[in-house]
mmCIF file of C-alpha atoms in Angstrom:
data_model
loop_
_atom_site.group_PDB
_atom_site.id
_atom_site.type_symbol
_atom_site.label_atom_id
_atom_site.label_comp_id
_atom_site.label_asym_id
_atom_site.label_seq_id
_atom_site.Cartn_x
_atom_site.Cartn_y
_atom_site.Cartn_z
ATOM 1 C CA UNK S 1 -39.884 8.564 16.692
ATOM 2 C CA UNK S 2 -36.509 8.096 18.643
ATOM 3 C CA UNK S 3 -34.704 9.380 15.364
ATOM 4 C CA UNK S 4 -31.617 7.336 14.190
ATOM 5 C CA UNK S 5 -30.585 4.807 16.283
ATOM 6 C CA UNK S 6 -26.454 4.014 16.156
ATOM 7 C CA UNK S 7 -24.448 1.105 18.260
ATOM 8 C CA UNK S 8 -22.540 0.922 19.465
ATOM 9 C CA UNK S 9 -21.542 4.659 21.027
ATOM 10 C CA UNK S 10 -18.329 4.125 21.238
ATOM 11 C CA UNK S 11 -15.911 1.130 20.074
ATOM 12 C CA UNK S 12 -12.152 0.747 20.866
ATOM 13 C CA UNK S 13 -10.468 -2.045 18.940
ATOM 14 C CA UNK S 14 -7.363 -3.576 18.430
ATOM 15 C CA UNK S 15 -5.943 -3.141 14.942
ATOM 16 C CA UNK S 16 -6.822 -6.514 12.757
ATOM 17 C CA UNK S 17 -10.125 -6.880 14.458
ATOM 18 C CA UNK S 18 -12.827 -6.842 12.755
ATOM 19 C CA UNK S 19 -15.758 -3.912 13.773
ATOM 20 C CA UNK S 20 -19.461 -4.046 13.048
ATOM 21 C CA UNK S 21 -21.081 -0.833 13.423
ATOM 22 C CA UNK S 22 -24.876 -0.355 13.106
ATOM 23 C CA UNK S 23 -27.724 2.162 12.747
ATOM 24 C CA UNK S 24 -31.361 1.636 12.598
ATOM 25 C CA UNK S 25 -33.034 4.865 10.785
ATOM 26 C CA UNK S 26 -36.128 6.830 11.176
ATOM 27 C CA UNK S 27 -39.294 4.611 9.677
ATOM 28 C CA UNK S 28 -40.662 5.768 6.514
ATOM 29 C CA UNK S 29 -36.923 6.891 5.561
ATOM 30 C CA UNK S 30 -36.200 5.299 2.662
ATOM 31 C CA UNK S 31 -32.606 6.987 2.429
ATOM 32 C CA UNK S 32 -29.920 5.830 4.634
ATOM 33 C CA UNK S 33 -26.120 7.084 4.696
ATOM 34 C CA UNK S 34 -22.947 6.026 6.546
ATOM 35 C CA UNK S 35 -20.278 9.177 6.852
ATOM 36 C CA UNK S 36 -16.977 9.267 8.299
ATOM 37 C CA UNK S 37 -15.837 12.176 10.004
ATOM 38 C CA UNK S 38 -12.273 12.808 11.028
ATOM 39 C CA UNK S 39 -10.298 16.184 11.984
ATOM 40 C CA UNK S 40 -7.929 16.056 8.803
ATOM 41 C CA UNK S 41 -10.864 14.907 6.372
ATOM 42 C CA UNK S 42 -13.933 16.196 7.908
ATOM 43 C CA UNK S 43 -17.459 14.740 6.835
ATOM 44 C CA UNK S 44 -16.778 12.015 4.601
ATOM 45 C CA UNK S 45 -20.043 10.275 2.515
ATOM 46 C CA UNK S 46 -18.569 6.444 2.598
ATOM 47 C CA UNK S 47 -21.563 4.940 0.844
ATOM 48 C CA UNK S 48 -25.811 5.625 0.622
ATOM 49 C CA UNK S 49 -28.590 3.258 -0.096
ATOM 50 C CA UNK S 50 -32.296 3.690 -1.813
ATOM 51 C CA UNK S 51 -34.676 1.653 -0.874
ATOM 52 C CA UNK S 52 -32.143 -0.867 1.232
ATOM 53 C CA UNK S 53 -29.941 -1.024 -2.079
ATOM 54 C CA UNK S 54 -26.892 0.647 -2.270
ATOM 55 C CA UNK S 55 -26.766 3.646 -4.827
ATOM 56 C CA UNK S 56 -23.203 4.992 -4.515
ATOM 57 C CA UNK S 57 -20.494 3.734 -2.908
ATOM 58 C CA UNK S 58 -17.772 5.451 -4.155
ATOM 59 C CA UNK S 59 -16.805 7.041 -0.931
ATOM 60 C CA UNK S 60 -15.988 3.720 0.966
ATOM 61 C CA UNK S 61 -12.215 3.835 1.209
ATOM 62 C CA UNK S 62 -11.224 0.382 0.428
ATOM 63 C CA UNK S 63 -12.309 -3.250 0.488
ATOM 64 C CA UNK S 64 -11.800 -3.631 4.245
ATOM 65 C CA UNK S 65 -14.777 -1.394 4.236
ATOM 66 C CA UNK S 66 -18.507 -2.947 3.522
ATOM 67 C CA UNK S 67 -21.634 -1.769 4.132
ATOM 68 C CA UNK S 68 -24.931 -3.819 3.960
ATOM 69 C CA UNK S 69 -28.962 -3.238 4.104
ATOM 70 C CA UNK S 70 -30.728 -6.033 4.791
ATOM 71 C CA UNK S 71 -34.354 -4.382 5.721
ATOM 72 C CA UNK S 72 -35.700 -1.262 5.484
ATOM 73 C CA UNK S 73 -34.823 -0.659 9.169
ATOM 74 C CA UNK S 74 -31.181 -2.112 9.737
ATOM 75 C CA UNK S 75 -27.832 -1.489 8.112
ATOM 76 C CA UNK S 76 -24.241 -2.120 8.951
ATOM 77 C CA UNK S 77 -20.604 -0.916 8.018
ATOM 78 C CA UNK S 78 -18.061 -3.606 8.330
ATOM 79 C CA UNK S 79 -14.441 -2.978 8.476
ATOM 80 C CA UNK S 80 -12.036 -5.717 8.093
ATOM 81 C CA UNK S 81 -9.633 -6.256 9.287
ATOM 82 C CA UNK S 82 -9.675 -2.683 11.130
ATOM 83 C CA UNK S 83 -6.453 -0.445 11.376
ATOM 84 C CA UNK S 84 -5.412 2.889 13.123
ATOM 85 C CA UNK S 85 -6.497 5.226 10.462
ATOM 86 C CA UNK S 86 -10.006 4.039 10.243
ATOM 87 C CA UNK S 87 -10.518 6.000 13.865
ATOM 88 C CA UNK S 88 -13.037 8.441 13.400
ATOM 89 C CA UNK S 89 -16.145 9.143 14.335
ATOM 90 C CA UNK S 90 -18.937 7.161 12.130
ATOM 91 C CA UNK S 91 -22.111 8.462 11.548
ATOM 92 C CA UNK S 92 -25.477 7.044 9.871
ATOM 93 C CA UNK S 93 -28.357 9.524 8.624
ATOM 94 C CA UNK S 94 -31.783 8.684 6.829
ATOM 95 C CA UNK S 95 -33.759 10.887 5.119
ATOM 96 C CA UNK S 96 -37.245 10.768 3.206
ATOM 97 C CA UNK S 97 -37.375 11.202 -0.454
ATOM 98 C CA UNK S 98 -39.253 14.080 -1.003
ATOM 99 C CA UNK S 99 -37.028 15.745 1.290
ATOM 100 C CA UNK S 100 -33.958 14.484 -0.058
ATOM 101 C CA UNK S 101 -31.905 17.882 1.510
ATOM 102 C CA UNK S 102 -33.039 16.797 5.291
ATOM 103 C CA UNK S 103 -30.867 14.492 6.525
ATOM 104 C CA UNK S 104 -31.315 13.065 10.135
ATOM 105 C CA UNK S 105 -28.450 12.166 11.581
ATOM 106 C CA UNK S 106 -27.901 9.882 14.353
ATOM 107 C CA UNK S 107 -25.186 10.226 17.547
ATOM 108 C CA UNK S 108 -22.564 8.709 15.608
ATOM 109 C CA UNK S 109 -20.253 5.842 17.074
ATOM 110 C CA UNK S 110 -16.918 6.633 18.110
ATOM 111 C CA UNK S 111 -14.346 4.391 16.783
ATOM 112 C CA UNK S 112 -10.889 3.819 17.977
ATOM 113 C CA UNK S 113 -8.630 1.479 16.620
ATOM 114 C CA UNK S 114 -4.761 0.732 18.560
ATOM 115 C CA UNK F 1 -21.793 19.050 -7.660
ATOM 116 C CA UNK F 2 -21.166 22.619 -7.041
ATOM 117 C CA UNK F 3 -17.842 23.959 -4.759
ATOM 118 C CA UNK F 4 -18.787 26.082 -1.583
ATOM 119 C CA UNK F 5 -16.121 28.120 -0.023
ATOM 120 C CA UNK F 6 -16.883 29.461 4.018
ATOM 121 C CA UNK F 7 -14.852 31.443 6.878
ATOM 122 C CA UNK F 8 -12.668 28.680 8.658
ATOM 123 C CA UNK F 9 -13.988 31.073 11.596
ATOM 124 C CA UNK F 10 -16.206 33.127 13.277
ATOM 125 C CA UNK F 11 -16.366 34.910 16.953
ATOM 126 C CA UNK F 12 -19.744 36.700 18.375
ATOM 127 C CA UNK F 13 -20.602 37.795 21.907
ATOM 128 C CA UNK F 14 -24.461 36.717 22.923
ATOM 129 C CA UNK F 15 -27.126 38.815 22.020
ATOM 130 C CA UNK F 16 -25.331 39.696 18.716
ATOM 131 C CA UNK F 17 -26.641 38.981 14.822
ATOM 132 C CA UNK F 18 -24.284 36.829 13.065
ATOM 133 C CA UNK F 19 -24.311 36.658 9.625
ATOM 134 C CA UNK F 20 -22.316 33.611 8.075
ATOM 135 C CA UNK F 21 -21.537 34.062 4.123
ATOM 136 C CA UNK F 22 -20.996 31.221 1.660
ATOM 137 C CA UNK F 23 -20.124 31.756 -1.900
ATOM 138 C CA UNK F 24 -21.007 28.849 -4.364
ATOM 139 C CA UNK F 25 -19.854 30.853 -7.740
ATOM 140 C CA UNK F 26 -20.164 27.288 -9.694
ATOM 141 C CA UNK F 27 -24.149 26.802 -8.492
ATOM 142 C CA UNK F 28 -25.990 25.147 -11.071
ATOM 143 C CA UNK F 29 -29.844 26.279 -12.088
ATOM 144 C CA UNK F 30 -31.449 23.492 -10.154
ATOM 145 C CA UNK F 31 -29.003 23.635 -7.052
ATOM 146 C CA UNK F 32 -30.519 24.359 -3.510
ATOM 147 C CA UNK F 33 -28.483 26.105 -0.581
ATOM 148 C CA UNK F 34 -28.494 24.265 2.443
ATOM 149 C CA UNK F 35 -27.583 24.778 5.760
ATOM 150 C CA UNK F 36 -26.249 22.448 8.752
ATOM 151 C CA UNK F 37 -25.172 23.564 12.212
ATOM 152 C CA UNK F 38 -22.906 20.412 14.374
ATOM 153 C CA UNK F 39 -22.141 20.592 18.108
ATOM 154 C CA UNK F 40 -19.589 18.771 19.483
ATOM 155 C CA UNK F 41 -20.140 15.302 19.505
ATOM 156 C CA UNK F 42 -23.489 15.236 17.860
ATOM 157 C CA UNK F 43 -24.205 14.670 14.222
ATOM 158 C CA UNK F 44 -24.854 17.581 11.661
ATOM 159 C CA UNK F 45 -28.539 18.474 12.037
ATOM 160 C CA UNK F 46 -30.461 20.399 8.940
ATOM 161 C CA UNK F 47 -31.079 24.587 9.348
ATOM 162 C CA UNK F 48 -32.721 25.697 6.763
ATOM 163 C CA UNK F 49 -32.623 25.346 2.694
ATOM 164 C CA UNK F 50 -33.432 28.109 0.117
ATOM 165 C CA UNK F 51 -33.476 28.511 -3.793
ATOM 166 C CA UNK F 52 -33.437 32.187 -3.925
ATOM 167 C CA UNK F 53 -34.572 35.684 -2.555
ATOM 168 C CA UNK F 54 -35.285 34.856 1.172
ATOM 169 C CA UNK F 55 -36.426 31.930 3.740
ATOM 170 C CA UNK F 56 -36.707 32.462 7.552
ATOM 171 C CA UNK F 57 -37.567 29.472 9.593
ATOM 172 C CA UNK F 58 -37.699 29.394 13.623
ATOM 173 C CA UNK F 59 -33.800 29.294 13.351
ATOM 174 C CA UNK F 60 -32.407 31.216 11.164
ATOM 175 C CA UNK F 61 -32.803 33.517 7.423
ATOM 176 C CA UNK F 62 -31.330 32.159 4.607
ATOM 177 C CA UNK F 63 -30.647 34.972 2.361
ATOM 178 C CA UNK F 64 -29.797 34.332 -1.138
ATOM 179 C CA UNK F 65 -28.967 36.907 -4.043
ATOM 180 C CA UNK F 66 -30.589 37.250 -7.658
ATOM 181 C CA UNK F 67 -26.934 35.824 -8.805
ATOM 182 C CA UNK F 68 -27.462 32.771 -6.269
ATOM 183 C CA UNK F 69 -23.529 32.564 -6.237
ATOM 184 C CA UNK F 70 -23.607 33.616 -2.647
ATOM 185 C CA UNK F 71 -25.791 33.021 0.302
ATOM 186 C CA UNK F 72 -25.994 34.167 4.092
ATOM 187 C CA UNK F 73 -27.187 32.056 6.864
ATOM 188 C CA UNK F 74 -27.904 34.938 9.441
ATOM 189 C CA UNK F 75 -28.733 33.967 13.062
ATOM 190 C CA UNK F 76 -30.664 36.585 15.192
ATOM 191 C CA UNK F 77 -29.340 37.296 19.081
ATOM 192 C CA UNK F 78 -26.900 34.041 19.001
ATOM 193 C CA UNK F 79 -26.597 32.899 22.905
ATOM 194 C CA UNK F 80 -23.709 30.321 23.894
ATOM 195 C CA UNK F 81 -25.463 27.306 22.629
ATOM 196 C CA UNK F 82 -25.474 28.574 19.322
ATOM 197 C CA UNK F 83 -21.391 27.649 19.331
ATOM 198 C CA UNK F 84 -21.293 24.942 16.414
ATOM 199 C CA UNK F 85 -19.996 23.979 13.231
ATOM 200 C CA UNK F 86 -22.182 25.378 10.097
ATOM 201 C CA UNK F 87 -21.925 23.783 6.951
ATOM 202 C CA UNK F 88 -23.322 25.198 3.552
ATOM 203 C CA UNK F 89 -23.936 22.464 0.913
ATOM 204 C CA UNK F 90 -25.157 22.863 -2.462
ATOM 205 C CA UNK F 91 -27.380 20.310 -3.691
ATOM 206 C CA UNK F 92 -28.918 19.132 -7.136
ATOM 207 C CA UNK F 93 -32.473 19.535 -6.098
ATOM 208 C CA UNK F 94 -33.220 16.044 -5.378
ATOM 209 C CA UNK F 95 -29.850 14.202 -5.893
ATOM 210 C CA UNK F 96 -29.415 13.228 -2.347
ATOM 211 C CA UNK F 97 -25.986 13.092 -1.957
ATOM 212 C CA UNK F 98 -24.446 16.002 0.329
ATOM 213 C CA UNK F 99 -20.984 17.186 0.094
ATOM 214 C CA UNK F 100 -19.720 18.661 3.180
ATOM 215 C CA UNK F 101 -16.887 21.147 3.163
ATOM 216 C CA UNK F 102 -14.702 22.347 6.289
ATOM 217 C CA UNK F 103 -17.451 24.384 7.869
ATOM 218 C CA UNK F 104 -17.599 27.669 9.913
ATOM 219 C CA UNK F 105 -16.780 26.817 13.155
ATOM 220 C CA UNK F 106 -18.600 29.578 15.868
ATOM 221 C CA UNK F 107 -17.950 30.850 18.620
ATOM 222 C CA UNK F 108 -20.413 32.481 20.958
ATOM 223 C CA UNK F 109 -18.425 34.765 23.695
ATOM 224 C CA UNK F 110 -20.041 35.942 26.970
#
């Protein structure tokens, strides 16, 4: 397996855009997680879903944030419109169910917003 | 979920054991330790996880005392790629959401 698959790698945007962000997790995974991860905040949980339904999503910041699971092998995090402080670096992870403390994390996208 | 509290820091020279100690005084009785090392621009990727006494994987030992309110992630002869970020997280056994804290960040010396 190629493990978790994130695109883009790196996004620079222009504050007021809007930013799609997207991951693709390990098949058979039936966990997948966005995080956020900035130097003042470190490794933020923004939202996970079971089963391509979301569980918790009490981490996502505001409503310019969404997040979205339409199959078992595709998700998205949506921010709109996007400002300066959403820079970070965004990362997805999946992770099986009977191994719910192994996370797999993918390469992360690198988000910067002017 | 249970607090964890790390060194902000740690320095080693390769060939060295490091030993990295967490305290978790809060655990609750069906919380696992779990480990996570980060490089630079990579995501976190899992160590090693232990309930109690002692686990030893390819990696690293996990050891964990009777109290469980502390737990060392030792690494044996650490070599320059071993710099990283280590995280200890304590989960409720099958509750899947991880809290990170700050982590130890490490640095491996010539």
């Amino acid at each position: 397996d190629a493990g978790v698959i994130q695109s883009p790698r790196h996004e620079v945007t222009e504050m007021g855009q809007e930013v799609t962000l997207r991951c693709k997790p390990i098949s058979g995974h039936d966990y997948l997680f966005w995080y956020r991860q900035t130097m003042m905040r470190g490794l933020e949980l923004l939202i996970y879903f079971n089963n391509n339904v979301p569980i918790d999503d009490s981490g996502m910041p505001e409503d310019r944030f969404s997040a979205k699971m339409p199959n078992a092998s595709f998700s998205t995090l949506k921010i709109q419109p996007s400002e300066p402080r959403d820079s970070a670096v965004y990362f997805c992870a999946s992770s099986f169910r009977a191994i719910s403390y192994e996370q797999y994390f993918g390469p992360g996208t690198r988000l910067t917003v002017t | 979920l249970a607090k964890t509290t790390q060194p902000i820091s740690m320095d080693s020279y390769e060939g060295q054991e490091v030993n990295i100690t967490c305290s978790h005084n809060n655990i609750a009785t069906n919380d696992y330790i779990t480990w996570y090392q980060q490089f630079p621009s990579q995501g976190p990727r899992f160590i090693i996880q232990g309930y109690k006494t002692k686990v030893t994987n390819e990696v690293a030992s996990l050891f964990i005392p009777a109290d469980r309110k502390s737990s060392t992630l030792s690494l044996p002869r650490v070599s320059l790629s071993d710099t990283a970020v280590y995280y200890c997280l304590v989960d409720g056994g099958g509750y899947n959401k991880l809290i990170f804290g700050a982590g130890t960040r490490l640095a491996v010396h010539p």
